[in-house]
Coordinates of C-alpha atoms in Angstrom, one line a residue:
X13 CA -20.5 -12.3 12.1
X14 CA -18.2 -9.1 12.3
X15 CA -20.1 -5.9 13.5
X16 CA -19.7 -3.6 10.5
X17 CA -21.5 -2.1 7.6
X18 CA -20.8 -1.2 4.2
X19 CA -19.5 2.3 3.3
X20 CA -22.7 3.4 1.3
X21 CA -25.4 1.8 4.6
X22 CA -22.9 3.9 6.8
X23 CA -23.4 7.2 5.2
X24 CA -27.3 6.7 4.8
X25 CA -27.9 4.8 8.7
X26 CA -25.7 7.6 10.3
X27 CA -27.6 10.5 7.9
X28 CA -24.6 11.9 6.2
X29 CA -26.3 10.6 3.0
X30 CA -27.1 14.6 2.5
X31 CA -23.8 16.1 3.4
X32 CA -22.4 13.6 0.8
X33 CA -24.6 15.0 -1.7
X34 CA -23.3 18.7 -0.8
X35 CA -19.4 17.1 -1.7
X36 CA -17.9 19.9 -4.1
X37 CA -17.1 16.4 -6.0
X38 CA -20.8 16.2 -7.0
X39 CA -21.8 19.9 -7.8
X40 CA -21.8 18.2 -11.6
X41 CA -23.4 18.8 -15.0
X42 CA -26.4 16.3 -15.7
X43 CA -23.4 13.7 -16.9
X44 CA -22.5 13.6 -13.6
X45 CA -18.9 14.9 -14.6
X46 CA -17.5 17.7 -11.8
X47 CA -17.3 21.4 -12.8
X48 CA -15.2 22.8 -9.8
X49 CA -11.6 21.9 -10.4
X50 CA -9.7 18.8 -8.8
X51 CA -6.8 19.7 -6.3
X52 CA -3.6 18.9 -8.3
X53 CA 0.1 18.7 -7.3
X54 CA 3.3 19.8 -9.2
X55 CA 5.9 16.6 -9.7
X56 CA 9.0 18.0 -8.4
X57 CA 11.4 19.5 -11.1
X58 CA 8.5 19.0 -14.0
X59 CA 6.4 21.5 -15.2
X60 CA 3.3 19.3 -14.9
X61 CA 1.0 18.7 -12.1
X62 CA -1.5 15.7 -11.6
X63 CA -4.3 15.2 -9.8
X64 CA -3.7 14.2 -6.3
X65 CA -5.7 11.0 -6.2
X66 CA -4.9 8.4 -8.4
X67 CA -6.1 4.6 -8.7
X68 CA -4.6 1.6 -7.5
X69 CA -5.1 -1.9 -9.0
X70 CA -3.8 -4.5 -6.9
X71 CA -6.2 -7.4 -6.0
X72 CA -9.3 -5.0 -7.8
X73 CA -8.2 -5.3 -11.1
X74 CA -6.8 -8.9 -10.8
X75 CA -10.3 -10.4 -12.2
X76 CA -8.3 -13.0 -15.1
X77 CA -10.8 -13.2 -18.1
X78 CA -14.2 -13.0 -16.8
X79 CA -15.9 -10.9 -19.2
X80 CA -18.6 -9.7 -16.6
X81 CA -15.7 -8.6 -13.9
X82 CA -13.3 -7.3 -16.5
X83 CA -16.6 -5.5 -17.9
X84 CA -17.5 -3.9 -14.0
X85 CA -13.7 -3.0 -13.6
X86 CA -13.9 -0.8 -16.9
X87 CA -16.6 1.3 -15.2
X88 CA -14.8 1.9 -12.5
X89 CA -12.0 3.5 -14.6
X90 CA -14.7 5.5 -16.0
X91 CA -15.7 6.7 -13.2
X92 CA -12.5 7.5 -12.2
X93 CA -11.5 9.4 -15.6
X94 CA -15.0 11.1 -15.6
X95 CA -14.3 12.3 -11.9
X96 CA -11.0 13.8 -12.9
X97 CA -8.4 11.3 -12.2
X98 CA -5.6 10.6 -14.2
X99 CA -2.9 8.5 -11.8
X100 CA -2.7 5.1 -12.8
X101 CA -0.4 2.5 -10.8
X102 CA 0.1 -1.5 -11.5
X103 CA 2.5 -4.1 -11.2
X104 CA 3.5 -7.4 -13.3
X105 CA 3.0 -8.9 -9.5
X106 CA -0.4 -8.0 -9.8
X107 CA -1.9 -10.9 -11.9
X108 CA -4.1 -10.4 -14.7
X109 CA -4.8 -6.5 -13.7
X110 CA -2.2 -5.4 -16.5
X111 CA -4.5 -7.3 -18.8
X112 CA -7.8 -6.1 -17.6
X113 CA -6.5 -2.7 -17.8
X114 CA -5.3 -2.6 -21.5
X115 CA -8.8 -4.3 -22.3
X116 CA -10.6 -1.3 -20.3
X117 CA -8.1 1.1 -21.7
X118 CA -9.2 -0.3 -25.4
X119 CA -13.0 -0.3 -24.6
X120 CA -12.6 3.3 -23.2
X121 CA -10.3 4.6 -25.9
X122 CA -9.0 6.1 -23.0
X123 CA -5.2 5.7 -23.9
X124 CA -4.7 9.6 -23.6
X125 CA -6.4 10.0 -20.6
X126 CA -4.0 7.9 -18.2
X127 CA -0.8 9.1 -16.3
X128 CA 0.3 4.9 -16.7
X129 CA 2.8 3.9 -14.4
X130 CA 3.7 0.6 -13.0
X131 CA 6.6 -1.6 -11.5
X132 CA 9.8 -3.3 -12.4
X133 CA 9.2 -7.0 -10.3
X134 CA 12.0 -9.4 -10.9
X135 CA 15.4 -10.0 -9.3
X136 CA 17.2 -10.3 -12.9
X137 CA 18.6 -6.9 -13.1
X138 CA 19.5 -8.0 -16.9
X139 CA 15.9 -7.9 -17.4
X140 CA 14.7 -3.8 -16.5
X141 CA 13.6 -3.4 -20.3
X142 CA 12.5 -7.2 -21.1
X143 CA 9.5 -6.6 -18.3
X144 CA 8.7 -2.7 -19.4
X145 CA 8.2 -4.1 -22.4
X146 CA 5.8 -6.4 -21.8
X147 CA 4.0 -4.7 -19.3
X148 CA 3.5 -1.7 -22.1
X149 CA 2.2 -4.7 -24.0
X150 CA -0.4 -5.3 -21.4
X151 CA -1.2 -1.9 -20.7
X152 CA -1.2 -1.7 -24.5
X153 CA 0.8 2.0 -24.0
X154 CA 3.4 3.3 -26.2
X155 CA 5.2 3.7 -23.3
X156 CA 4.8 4.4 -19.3
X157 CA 4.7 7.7 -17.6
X158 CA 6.6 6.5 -14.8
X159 CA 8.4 3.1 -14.2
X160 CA 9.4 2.0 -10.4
X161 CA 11.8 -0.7 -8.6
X162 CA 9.3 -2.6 -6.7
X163 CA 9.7 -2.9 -3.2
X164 CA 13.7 -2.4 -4.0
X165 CA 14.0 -5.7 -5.9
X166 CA 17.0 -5.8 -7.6
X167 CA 17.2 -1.6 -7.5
X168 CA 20.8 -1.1 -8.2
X169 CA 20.8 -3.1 -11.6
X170 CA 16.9 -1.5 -12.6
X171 CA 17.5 1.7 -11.2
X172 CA 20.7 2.0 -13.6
X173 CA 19.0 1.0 -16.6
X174 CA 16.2 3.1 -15.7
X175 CA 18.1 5.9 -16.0
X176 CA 19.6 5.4 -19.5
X177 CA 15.7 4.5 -20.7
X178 CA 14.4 8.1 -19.1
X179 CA 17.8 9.6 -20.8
X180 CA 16.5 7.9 -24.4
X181 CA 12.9 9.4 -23.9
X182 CA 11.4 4.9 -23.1
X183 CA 10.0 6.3 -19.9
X184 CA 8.9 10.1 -18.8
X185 CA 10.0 9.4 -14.8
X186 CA 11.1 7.2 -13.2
X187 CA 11.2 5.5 -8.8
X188 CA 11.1 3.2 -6.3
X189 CA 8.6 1.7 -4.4
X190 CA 8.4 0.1 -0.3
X191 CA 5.3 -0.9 1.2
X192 CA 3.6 -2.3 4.4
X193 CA 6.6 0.2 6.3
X194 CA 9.2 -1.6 4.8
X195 CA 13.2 -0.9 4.7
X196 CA 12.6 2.6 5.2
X197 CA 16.3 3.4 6.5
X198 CA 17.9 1.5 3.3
X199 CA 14.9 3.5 1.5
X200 CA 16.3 7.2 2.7
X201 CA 20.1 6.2 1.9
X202 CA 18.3 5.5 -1.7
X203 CA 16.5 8.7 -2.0
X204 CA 19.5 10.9 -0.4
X205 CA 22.3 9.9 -3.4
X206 CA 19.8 8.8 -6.2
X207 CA 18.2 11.4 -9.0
X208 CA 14.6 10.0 -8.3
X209 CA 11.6 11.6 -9.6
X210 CA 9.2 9.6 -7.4
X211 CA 9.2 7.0 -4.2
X212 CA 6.0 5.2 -3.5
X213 CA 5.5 4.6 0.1
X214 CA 2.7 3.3 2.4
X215 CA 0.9 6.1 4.4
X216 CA -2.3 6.8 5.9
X217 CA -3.6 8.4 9.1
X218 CA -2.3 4.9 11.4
X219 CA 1.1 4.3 9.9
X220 CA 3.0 7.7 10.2
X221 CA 6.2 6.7 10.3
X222 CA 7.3 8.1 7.1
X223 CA 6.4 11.6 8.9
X224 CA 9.4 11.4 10.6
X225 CA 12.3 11.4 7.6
X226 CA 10.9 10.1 4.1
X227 CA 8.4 12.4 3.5
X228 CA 10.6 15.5 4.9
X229 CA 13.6 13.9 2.8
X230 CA 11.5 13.8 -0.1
X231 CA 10.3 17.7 0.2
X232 CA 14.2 18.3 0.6
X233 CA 15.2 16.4 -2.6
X234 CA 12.1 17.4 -5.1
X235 CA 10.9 14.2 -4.8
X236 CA 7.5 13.2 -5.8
X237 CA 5.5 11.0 -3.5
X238 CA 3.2 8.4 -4.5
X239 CA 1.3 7.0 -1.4
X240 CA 0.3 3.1 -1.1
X241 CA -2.2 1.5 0.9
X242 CA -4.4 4.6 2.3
X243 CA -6.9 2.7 3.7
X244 CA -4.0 -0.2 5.1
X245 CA -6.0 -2.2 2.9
X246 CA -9.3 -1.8 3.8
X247 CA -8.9 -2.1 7.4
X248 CA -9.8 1.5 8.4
X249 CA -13.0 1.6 7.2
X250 CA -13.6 -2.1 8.9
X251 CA -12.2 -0.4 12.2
X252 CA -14.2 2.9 11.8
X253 CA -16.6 3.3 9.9
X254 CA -19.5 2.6 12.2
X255 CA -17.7 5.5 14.4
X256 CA -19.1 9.1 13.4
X257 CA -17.4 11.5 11.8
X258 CA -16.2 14.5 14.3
X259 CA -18.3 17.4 14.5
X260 CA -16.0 19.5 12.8
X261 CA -15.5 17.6 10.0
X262 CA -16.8 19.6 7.7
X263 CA -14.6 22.5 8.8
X264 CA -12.0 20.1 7.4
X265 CA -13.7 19.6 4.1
X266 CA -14.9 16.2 4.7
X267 CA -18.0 14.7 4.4
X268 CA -17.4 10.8 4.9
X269 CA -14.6 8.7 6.2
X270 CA -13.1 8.0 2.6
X271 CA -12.6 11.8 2.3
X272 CA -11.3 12.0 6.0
X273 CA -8.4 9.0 5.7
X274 CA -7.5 10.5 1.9
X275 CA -7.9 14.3 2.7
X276 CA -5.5 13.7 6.1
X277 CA -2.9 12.0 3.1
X278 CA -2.8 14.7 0.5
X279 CA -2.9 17.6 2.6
X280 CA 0.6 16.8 3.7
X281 CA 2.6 18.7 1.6
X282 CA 5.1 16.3 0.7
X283 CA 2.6 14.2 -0.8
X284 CA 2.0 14.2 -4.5
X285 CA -1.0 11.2 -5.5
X286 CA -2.7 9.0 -2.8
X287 CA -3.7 5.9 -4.7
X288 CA -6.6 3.9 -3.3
X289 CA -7.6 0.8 -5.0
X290 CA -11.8 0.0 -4.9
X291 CA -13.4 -2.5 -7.1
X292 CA -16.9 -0.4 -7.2
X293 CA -18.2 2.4 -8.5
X294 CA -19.8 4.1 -5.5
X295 CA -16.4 3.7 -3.3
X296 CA -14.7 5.4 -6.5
X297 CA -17.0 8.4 -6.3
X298 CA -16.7 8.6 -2.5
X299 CA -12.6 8.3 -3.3
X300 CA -12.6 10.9 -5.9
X301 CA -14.9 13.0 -3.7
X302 CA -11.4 14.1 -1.6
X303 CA -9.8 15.4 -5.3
X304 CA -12.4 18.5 -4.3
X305 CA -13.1 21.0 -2.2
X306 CA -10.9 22.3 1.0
X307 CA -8.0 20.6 2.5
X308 CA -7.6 20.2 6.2
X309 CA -5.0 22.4 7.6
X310 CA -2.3 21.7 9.7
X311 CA -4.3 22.0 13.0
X312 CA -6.9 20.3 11.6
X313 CA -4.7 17.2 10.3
X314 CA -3.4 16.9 13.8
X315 CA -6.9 17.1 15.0
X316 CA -7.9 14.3 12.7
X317 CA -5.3 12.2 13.7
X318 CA -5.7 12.8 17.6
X319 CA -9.6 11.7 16.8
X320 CA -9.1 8.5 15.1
X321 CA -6.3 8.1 17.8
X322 CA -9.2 8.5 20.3
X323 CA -11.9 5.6 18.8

């Protein structure tokens, strides 16, 4: 059997249980609802800021029709709504989540409360406002916040008719996505002669590549950045999370590893939404716990990634 623990036995076996509890995310009314404010970013060129962790829903939300699953998966949203999020990102690859989330959506009457954005997957460029269609559908939205070319399928057809649909007021912004530290050079020709609003790229305190030119080319154009895969799918908390948190941690304004690997993300100031994806409540509350309180700065980030570097 693998050596590792659970998030939650981590934080009470190593007695951070009680510096959890002093998270700014859970100095909260009897509802359990924050009442210090989440950190927020600008989008680029908008006047409108979101909050800077959002919710991913691949795999987690991809639970078909079981009514139990689909039931669990709607108090996650809650959660997340309840704890200030807003960021919502999908994908027609992504099975059945678009489903499960227009039922938790309906059950929540939480239609209003959701930045929606998902993913244009298909290599029939003809077919950009077929599958935005039916993904609002699914979502069961009037119509998406922000629509992106997934993983640059077929991009120069969707991203065309993209931008005729944001012109006509069918979609509020509008991007491309890479994952996994894919195609990043044909990625930065992209985002150097395209009027993006947002790219969606994988980053977390391991894969830094995108230090290097996308997220400094993004900061350049007034780009927004969305950041997949935070915790490279689970595997840093597998990898660490029986290690202890530095000694100065708190300096940095983190109290468990979930806040560490998302705080070292959105205190990059390129960065616009981190979007971790988590099938259970308690992860979404240690998630949410980095949309509050202090940011590490930049000594501190380098610090954070020189100790992780060190395990």
């Amino acid at each position: 059997m693998a050596n590792w623990i659970t998030r939650r036995k981590f934080l009470v076996t190593s007695g951070l249980a009680g510096i959890a509890l002093k998270s700014p995310m859970l100095f909260a009314n009897a509802s359990g609802i924050p009442t210090s404010s989440p950190i927020t970013r600008r989008i680029p060129g908008a006047n409108e800021s979101i909050p800077a962790i959002g919710m991913g829903t691949w795999i987690t939300f991809n639970v078909g029709g079981d009514e139990q699953l689909v039931a669990q998966r709607t108090r996650v949203l809650k959660t997340f709504f309840d704890l200030g999020g807003t960021v919502v990102d999908g994908s027609p690859m992504y099975g059945s989540a678009a489903d499960v989330m227009g039922e938790a959506l309906d059950s929540l009457d939480a239609h209003d409360r959701i930045f929606a954005a998902t993913k244009i997957w298909t290599g029939d460029e003809s077919e950009t406002r077929s599958e935005a269609a039916r993904s609002s559908r699914r979502w069961g939205v009037e119509r998406f916040d922000l629509l992106q070319v997934h993983n640059l399928l077929g991009w120069q057809g969707h991203l065309e008719t993209l931008k005729q649909m944001k012109a006509n007021g069918e979609v509020r912004y509008i991007g491309i996505t890479t994952s996994h530290g894919r195609r990043h050079r044909e990625f930065a020709q992209i985002m150097e002669r395209e009027p993006l609003d947002f790219v969606q790229l994988t980053y977390n305190v391991l894969d830094r590549e995108v230090e290097d030119r996308l997220l400094p080319l993004a900061r350049e154009r007034g780009i927004g950045v969305i950041v997949n895969r935070p915790f490279q799918g689970g595997s840093l908390f597998r990898r660490f999370q029986s290690e202890p948190l530095p000694d100065w941690a708190g300096e940095a304004g983190v109290s468990n590893w979930a806040e560490f690997f998302l705080k070292y993300i959105i205190s990059h100031p390129a960065v616009t939404c981190a979007i971790p994806a988590t099938s259970k409540v308690e992860h979404m509350k240690e998630n949410m716990g980095a949309l509050y309180g202090s940011l590490p700065n930049a000594d501190q980030r380098e610090r954070m990634a020189s100790y992780v570097r060190s395990l």
